[in-house]
PDB file of C-alpha atoms in Angstrom:
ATOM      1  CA  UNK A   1      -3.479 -44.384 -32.252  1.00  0.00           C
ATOM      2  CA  UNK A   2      -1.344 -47.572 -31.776  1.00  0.00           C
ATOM      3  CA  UNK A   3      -3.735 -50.139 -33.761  1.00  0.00           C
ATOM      4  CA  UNK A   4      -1.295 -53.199 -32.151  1.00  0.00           C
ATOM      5  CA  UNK A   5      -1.661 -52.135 -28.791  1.00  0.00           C
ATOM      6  CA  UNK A   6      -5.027 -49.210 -28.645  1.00  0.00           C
ATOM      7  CA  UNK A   7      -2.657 -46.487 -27.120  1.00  0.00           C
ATOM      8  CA  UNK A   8      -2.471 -43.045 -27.932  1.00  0.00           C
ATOM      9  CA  UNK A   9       0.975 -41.661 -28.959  1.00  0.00           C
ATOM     10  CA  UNK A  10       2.014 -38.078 -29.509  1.00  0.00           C
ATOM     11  CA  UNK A  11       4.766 -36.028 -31.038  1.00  0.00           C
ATOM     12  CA  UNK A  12       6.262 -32.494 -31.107  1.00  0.00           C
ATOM     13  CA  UNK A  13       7.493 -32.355 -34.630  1.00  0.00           C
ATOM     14  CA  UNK A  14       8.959 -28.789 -33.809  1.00  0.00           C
ATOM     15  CA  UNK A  15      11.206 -29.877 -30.950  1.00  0.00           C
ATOM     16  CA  UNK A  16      12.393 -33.097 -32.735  1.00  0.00           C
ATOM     17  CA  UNK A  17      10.403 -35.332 -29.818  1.00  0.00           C
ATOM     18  CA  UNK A  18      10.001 -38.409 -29.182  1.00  0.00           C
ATOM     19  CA  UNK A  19      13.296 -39.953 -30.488  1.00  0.00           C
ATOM     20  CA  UNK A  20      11.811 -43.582 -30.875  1.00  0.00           C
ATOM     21  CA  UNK A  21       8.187 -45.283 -30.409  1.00  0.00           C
ATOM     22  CA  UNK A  22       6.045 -45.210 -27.367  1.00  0.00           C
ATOM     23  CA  UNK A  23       8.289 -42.729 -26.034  1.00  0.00           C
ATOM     24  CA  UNK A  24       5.611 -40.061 -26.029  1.00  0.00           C
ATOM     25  CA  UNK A  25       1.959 -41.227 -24.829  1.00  0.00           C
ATOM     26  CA  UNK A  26      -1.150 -39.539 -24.328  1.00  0.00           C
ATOM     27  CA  UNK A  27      -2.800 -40.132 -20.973  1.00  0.00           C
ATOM     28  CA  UNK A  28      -6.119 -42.525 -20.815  1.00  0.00           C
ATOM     29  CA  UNK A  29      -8.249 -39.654 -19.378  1.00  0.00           C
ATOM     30  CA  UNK A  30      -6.817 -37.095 -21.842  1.00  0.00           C
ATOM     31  CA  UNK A  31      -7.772 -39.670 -24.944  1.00  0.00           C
ATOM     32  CA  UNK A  32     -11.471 -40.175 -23.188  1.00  0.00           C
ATOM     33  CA  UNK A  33     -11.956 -36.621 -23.319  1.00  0.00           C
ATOM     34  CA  UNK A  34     -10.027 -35.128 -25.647  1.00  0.00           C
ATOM     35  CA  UNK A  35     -10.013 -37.532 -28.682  1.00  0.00           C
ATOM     36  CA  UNK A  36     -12.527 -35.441 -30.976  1.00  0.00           C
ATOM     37  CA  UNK A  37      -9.981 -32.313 -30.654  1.00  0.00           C
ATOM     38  CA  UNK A  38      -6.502 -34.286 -30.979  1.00  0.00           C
ATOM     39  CA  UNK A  39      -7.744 -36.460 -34.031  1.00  0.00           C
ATOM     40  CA  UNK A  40      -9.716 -33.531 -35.873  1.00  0.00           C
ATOM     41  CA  UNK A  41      -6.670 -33.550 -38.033  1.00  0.00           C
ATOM     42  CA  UNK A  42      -3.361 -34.543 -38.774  1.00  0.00           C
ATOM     43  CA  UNK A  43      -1.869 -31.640 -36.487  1.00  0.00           C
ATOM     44  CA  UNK A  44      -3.610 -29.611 -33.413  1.00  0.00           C
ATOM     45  CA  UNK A  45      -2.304 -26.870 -32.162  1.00  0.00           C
ATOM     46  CA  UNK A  46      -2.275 -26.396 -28.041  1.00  0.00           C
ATOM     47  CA  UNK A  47      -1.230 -26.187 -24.631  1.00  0.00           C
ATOM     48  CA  UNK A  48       0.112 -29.258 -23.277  1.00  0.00           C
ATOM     49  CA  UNK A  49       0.815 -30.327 -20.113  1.00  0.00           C
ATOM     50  CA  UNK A  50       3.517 -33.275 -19.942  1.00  0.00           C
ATOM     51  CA  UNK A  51       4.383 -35.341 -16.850  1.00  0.00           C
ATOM     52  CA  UNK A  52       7.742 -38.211 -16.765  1.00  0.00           C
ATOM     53  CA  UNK A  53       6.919 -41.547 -15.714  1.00  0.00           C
ATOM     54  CA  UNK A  54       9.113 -44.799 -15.612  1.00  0.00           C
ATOM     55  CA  UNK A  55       7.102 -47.168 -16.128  1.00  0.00           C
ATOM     56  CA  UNK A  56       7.977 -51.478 -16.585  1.00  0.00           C
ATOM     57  CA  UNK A  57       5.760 -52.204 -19.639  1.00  0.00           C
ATOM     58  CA  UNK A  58       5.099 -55.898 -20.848  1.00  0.00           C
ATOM     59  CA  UNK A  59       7.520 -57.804 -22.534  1.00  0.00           C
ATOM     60  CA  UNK A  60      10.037 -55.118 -22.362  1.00  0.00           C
ATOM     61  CA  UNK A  61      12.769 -53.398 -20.104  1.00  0.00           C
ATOM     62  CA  UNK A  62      11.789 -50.901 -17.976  1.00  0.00           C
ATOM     63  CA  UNK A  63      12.011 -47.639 -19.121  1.00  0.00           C
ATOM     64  CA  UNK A  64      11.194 -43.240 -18.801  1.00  0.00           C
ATOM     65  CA  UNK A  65       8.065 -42.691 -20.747  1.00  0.00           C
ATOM     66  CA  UNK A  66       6.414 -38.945 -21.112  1.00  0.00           C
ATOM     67  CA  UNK A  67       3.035 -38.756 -20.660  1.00  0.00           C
ATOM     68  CA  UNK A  68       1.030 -35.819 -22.161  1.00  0.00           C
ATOM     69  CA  UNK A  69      -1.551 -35.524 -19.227  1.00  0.00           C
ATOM     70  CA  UNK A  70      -3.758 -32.234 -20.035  1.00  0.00           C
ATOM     71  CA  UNK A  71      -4.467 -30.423 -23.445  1.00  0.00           C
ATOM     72  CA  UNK A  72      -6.154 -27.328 -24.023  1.00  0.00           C
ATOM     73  CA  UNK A  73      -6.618 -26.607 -27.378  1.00  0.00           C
ATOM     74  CA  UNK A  74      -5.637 -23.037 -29.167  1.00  0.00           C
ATOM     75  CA  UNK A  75      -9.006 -22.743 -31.400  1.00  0.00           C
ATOM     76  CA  UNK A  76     -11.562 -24.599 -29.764  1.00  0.00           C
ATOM     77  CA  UNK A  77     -14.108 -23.432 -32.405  1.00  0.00           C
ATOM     78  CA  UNK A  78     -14.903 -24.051 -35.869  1.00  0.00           C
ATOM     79  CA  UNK A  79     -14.651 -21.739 -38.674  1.00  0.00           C
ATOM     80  CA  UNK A  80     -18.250 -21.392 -40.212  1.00  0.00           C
ATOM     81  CA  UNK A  81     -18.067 -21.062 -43.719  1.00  0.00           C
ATOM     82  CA  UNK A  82     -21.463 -20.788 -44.523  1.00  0.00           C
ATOM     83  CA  UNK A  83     -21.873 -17.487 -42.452  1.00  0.00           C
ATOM     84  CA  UNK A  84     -19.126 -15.813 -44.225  1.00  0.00           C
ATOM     85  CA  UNK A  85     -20.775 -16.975 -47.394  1.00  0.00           C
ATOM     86  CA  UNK A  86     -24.110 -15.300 -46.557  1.00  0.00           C
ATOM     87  CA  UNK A  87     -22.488 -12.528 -45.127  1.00  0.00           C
ATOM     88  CA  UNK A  88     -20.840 -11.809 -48.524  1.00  0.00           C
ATOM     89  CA  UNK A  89     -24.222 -11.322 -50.476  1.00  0.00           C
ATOM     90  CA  UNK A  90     -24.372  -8.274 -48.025  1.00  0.00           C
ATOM     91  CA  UNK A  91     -21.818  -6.170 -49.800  1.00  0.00           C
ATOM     92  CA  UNK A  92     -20.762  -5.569 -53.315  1.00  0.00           C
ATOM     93  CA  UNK A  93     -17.386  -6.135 -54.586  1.00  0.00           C
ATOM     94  CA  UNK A  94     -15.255  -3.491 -54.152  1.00  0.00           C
ATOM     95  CA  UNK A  95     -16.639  -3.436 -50.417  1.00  0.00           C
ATOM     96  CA  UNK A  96     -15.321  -6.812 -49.658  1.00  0.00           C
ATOM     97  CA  UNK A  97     -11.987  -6.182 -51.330  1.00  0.00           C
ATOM     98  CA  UNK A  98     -11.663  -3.594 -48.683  1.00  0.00           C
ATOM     99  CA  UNK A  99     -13.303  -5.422 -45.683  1.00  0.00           C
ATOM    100  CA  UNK A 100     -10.476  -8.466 -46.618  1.00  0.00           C
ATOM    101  CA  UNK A 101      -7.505  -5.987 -46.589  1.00  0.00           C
ATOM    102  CA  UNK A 102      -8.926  -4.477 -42.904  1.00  0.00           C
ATOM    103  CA  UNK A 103      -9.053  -8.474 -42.119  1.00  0.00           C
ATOM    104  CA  UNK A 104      -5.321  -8.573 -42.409  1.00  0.00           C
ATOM    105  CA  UNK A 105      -4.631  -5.017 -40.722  1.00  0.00           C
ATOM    106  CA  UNK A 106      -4.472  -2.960 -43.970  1.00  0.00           C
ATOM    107  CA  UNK A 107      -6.156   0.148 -44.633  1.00  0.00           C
ATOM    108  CA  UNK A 108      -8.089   0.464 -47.582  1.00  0.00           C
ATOM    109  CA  UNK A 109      -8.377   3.731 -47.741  1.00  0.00           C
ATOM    110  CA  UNK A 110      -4.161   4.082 -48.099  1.00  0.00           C
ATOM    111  CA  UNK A 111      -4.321   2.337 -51.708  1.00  0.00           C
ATOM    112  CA  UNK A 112      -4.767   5.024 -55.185  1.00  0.00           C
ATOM    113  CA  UNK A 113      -6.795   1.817 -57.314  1.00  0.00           C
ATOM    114  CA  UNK A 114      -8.307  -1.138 -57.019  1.00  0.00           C
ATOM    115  CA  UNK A 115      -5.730  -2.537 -59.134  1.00  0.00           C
ATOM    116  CA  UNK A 116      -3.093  -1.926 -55.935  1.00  0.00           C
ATOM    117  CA  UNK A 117      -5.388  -3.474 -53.722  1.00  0.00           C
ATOM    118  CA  UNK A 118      -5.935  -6.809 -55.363  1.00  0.00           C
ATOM    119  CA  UNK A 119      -2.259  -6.850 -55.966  1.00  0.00           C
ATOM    120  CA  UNK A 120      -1.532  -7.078 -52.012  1.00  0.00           C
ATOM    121  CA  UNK A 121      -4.511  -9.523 -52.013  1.00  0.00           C
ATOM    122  CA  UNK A 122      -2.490 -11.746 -54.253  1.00  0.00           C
ATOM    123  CA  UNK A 123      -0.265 -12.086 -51.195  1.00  0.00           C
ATOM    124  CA  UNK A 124      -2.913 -14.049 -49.641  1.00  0.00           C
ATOM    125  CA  UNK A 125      -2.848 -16.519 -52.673  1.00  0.00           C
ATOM    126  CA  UNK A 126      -0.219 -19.047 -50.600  1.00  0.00           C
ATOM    127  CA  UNK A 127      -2.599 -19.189 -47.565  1.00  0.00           C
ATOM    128  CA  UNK A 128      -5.639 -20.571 -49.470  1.00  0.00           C
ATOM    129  CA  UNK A 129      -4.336 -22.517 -52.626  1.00  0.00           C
ATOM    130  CA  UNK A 130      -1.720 -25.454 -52.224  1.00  0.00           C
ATOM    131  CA  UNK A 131       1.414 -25.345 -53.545  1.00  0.00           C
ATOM    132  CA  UNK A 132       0.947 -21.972 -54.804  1.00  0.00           C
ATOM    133  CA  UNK A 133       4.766 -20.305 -54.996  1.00  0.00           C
ATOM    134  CA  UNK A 134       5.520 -16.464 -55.208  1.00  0.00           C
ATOM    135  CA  UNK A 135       8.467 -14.226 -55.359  1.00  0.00           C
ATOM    136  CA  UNK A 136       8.402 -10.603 -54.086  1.00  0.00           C
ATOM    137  CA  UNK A 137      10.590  -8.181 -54.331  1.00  0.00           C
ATOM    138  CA  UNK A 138      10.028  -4.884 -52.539  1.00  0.00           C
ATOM    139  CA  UNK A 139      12.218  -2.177 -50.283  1.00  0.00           C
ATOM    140  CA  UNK A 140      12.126  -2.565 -46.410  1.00  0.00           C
ATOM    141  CA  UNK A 141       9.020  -1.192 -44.313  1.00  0.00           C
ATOM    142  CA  UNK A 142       6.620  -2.617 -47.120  1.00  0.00           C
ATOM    143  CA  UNK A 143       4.912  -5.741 -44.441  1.00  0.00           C
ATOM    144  CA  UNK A 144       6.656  -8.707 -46.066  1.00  0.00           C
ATOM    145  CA  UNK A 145       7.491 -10.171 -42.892  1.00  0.00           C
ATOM    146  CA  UNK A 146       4.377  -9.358 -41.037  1.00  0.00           C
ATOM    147  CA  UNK A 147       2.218 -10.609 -43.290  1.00  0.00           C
ATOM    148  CA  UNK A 148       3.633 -14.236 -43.429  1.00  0.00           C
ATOM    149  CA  UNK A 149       4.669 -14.341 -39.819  1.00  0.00           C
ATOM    150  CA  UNK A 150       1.622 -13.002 -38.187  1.00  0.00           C
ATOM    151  CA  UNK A 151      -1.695 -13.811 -40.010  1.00  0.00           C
ATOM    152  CA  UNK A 152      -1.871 -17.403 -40.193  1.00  0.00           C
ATOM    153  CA  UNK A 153      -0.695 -20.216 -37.888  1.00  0.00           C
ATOM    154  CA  UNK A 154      -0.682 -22.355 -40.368  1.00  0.00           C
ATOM    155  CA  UNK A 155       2.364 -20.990 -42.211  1.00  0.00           C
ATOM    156  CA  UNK A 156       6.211 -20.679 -41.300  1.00  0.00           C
ATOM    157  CA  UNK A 157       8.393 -17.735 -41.715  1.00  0.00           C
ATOM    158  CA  UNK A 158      12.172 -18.456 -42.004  1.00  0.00           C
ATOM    159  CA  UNK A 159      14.255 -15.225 -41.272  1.00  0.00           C
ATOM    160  CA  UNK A 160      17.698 -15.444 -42.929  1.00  0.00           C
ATOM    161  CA  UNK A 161      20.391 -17.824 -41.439  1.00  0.00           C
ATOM    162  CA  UNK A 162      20.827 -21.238 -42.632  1.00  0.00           C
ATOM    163  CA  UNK A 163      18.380 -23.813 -43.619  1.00  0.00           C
ATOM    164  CA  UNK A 164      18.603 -27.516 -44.218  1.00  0.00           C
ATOM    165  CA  UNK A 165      17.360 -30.338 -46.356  1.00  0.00           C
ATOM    166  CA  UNK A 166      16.189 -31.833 -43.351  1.00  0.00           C
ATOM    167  CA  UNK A 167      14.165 -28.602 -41.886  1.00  0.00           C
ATOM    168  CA  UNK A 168      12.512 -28.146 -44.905  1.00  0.00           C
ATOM    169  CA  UNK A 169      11.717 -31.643 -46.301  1.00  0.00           C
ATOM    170  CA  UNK A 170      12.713 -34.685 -44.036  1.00  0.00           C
ATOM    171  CA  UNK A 171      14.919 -35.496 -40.945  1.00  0.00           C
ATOM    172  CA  UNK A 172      16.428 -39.280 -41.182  1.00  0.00           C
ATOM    173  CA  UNK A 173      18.051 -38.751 -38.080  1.00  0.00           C
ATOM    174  CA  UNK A 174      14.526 -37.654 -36.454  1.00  0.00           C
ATOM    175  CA  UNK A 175      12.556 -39.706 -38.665  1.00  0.00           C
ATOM    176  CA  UNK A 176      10.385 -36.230 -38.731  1.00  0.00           C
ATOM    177  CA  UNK A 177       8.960 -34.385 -41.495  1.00  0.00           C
ATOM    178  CA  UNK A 178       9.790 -30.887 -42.459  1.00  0.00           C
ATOM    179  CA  UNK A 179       7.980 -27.595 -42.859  1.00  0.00           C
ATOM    180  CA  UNK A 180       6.699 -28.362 -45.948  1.00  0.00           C
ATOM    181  CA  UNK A 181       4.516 -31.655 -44.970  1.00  0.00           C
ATOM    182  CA  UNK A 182       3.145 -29.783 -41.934  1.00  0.00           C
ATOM    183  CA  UNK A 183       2.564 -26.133 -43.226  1.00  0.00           C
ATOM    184  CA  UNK A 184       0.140 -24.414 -46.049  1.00  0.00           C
ATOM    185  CA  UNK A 185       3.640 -22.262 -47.280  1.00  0.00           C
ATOM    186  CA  UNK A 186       7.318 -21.742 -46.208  1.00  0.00           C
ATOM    187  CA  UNK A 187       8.211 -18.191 -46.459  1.00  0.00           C
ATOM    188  CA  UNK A 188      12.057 -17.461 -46.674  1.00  0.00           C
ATOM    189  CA  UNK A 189      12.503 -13.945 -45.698  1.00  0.00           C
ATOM    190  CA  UNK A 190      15.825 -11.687 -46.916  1.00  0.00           C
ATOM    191  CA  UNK A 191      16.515 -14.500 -49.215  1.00  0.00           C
ATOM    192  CA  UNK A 192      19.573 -13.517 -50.179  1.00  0.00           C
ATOM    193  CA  UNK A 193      20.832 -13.640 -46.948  1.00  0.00           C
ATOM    194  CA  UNK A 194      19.919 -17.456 -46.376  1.00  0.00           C
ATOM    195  CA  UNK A 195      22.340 -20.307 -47.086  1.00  0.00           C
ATOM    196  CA  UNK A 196      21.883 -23.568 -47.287  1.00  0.00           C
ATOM    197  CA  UNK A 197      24.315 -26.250 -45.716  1.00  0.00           C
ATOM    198  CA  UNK A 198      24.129 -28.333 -48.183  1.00  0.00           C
ATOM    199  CA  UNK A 199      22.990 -26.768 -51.612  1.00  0.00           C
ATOM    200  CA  UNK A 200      23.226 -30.086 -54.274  1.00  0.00           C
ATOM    201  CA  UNK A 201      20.862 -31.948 -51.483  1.00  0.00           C
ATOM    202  CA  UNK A 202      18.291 -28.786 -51.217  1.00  0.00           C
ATOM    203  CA  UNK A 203      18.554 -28.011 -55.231  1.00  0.00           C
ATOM    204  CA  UNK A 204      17.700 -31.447 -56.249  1.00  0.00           C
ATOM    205  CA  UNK A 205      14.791 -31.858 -53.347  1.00  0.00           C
ATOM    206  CA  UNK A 206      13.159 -28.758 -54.765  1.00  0.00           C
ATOM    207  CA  UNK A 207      13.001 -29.903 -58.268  1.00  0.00           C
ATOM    208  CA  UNK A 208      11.386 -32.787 -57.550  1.00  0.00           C
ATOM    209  CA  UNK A 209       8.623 -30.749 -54.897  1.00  0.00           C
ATOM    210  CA  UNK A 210       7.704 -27.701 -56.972  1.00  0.00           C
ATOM    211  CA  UNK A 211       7.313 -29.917 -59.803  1.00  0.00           C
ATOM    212  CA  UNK A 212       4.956 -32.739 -58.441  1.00  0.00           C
ATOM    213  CA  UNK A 213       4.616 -32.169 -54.510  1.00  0.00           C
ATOM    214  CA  UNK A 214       6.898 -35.204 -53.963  1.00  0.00           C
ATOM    215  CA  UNK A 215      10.328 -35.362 -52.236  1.00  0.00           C
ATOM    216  CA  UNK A 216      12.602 -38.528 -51.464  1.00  0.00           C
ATOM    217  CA  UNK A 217      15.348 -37.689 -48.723  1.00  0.00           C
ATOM    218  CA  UNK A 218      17.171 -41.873 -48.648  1.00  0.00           C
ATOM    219  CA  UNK A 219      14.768 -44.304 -48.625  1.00  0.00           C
ATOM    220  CA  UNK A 220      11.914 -41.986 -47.860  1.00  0.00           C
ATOM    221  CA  UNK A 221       9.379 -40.727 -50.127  1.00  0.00           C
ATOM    222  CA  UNK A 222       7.280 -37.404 -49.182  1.00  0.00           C
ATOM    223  CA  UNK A 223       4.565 -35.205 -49.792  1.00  0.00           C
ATOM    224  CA  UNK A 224       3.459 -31.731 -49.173  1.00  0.00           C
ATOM    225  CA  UNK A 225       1.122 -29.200 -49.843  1.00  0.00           C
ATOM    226  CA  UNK A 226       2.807 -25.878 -48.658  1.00  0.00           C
ATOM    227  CA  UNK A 227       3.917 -23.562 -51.504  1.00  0.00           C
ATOM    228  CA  UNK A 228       7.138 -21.615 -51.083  1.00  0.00           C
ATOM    229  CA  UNK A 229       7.424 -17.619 -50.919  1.00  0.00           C
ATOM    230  CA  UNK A 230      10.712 -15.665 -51.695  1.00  0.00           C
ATOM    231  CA  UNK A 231      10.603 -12.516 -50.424  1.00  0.00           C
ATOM    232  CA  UNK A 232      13.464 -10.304 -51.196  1.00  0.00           C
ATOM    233  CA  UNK A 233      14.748  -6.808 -50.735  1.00  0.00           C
ATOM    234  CA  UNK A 234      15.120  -4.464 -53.206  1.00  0.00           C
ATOM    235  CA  UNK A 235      18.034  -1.859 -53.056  1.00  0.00           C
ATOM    236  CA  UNK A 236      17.740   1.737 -54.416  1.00  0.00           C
ATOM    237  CA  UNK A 237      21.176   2.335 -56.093  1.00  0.00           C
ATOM    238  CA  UNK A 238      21.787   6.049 -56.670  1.00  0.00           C
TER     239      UNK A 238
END
């Protein structure tokens, strides 16, 4: 919300949009209706439906406005906690170890110990904890990639290529936050197979982050609660 003028504004962090202030606006009816969903937190996840206006506003020049006119909402439930907390007194340990590992489409019964199981539990740590970082090493066919790319919404997979300061941490251009202010963990897959454009800018960014949670990009000071997973592949030399 605009507190100088009572409008609703929008923005697509993912595509970069809007480029400058009351660019992108959310429709009166849509804000009636709608409000409880779009402000239940910092980012909602949907389908929107976007119309161009131009529009001559007060006291300025007229000018091409979007207008986000319809919003359906991916999840328009609520996770009940409580349930799953009762419904845990209903089996002993080892039998929720194994109904978490069917949760995430593994198959208990393909592990030798318990030991292995909790082990590809610990995967899981990055989706519930902030700022919790892990490196894994492990041959191909072993569900890195699934795991991090399929589970959750709420975490982003990168997939070798090239990755920026600005992606990660904080666009100036864009005046847009990265992945790691808007995501509970950044997974770079292959690792060593990503570079980075501009290493010096990216090394001394991550100090600062997996030390404290903090970032500065310029004049811009930044915080974020996603951890950071390596996952790399390990090569059988013979």
């Amino acid at each position: 919300m605009d507190v100088k003028t009572g409008e609703g504004l929008f923005s697509l962090p993912d595509l970069g949009f809007p480029g400058r202030k009351y660019e992108a606006m959310i429709a009166d009816h849509v804000l009636r209706e709608k409000k409880d969903v779009l402000f239940a937190s910092s980012e909602t996840w949907g389908i929107v439906e976007l119309e161009w206006r131009m529009e001559r506003i007060l006291g300025r020049q007229e000018e091409g406005r979007v207008f986000l006119i319809d919003f359906k909402p991916f999840r328009p439930y609520r996770v009940d906690l409580e349930f799953y907390q009762e419904a845990r007194k209903e089996f002993n340990l080892e039998e929720w170890i194994d109904i978490l590992l069917m949760a995430v489409d593994y198959n208990p019964a393909g592990f030798l110990s318990n030991e292995e199981k909790l082990t590809m539990l610990s995967r899981l740590l990055p989706f519930v904890e902030k700022r919790v970082n892990i490196i894994e090493l492990a041959p191909k066919g072993t569900g890195k990639s699934y795991l991090f790319s399929q589970i959750s919404k709420y975490g982003w997979l990168v997939s070798g290529g090239s990755i920026s300061r600005a992606r990660l941490f904080y666009d100036l251009s864009r005046r847009s936050t990265g992945l790691v202010s808007r995501y509970d963990y950044v997974a770079l897959d292959e690792i060593q197979s990503i570079s980075f454009p501009d290493e010096e800018e990216v090394r001394g960014a991550l100090k600062g982050y997996l030390e404290s949670g903090e970032y500065r990009v310029g004049d811009y000071r930044g915080v974020g609660e996603a951890g950071f997973v390596l996952l790399g592949i390990l090569v059988k030399i013979t």
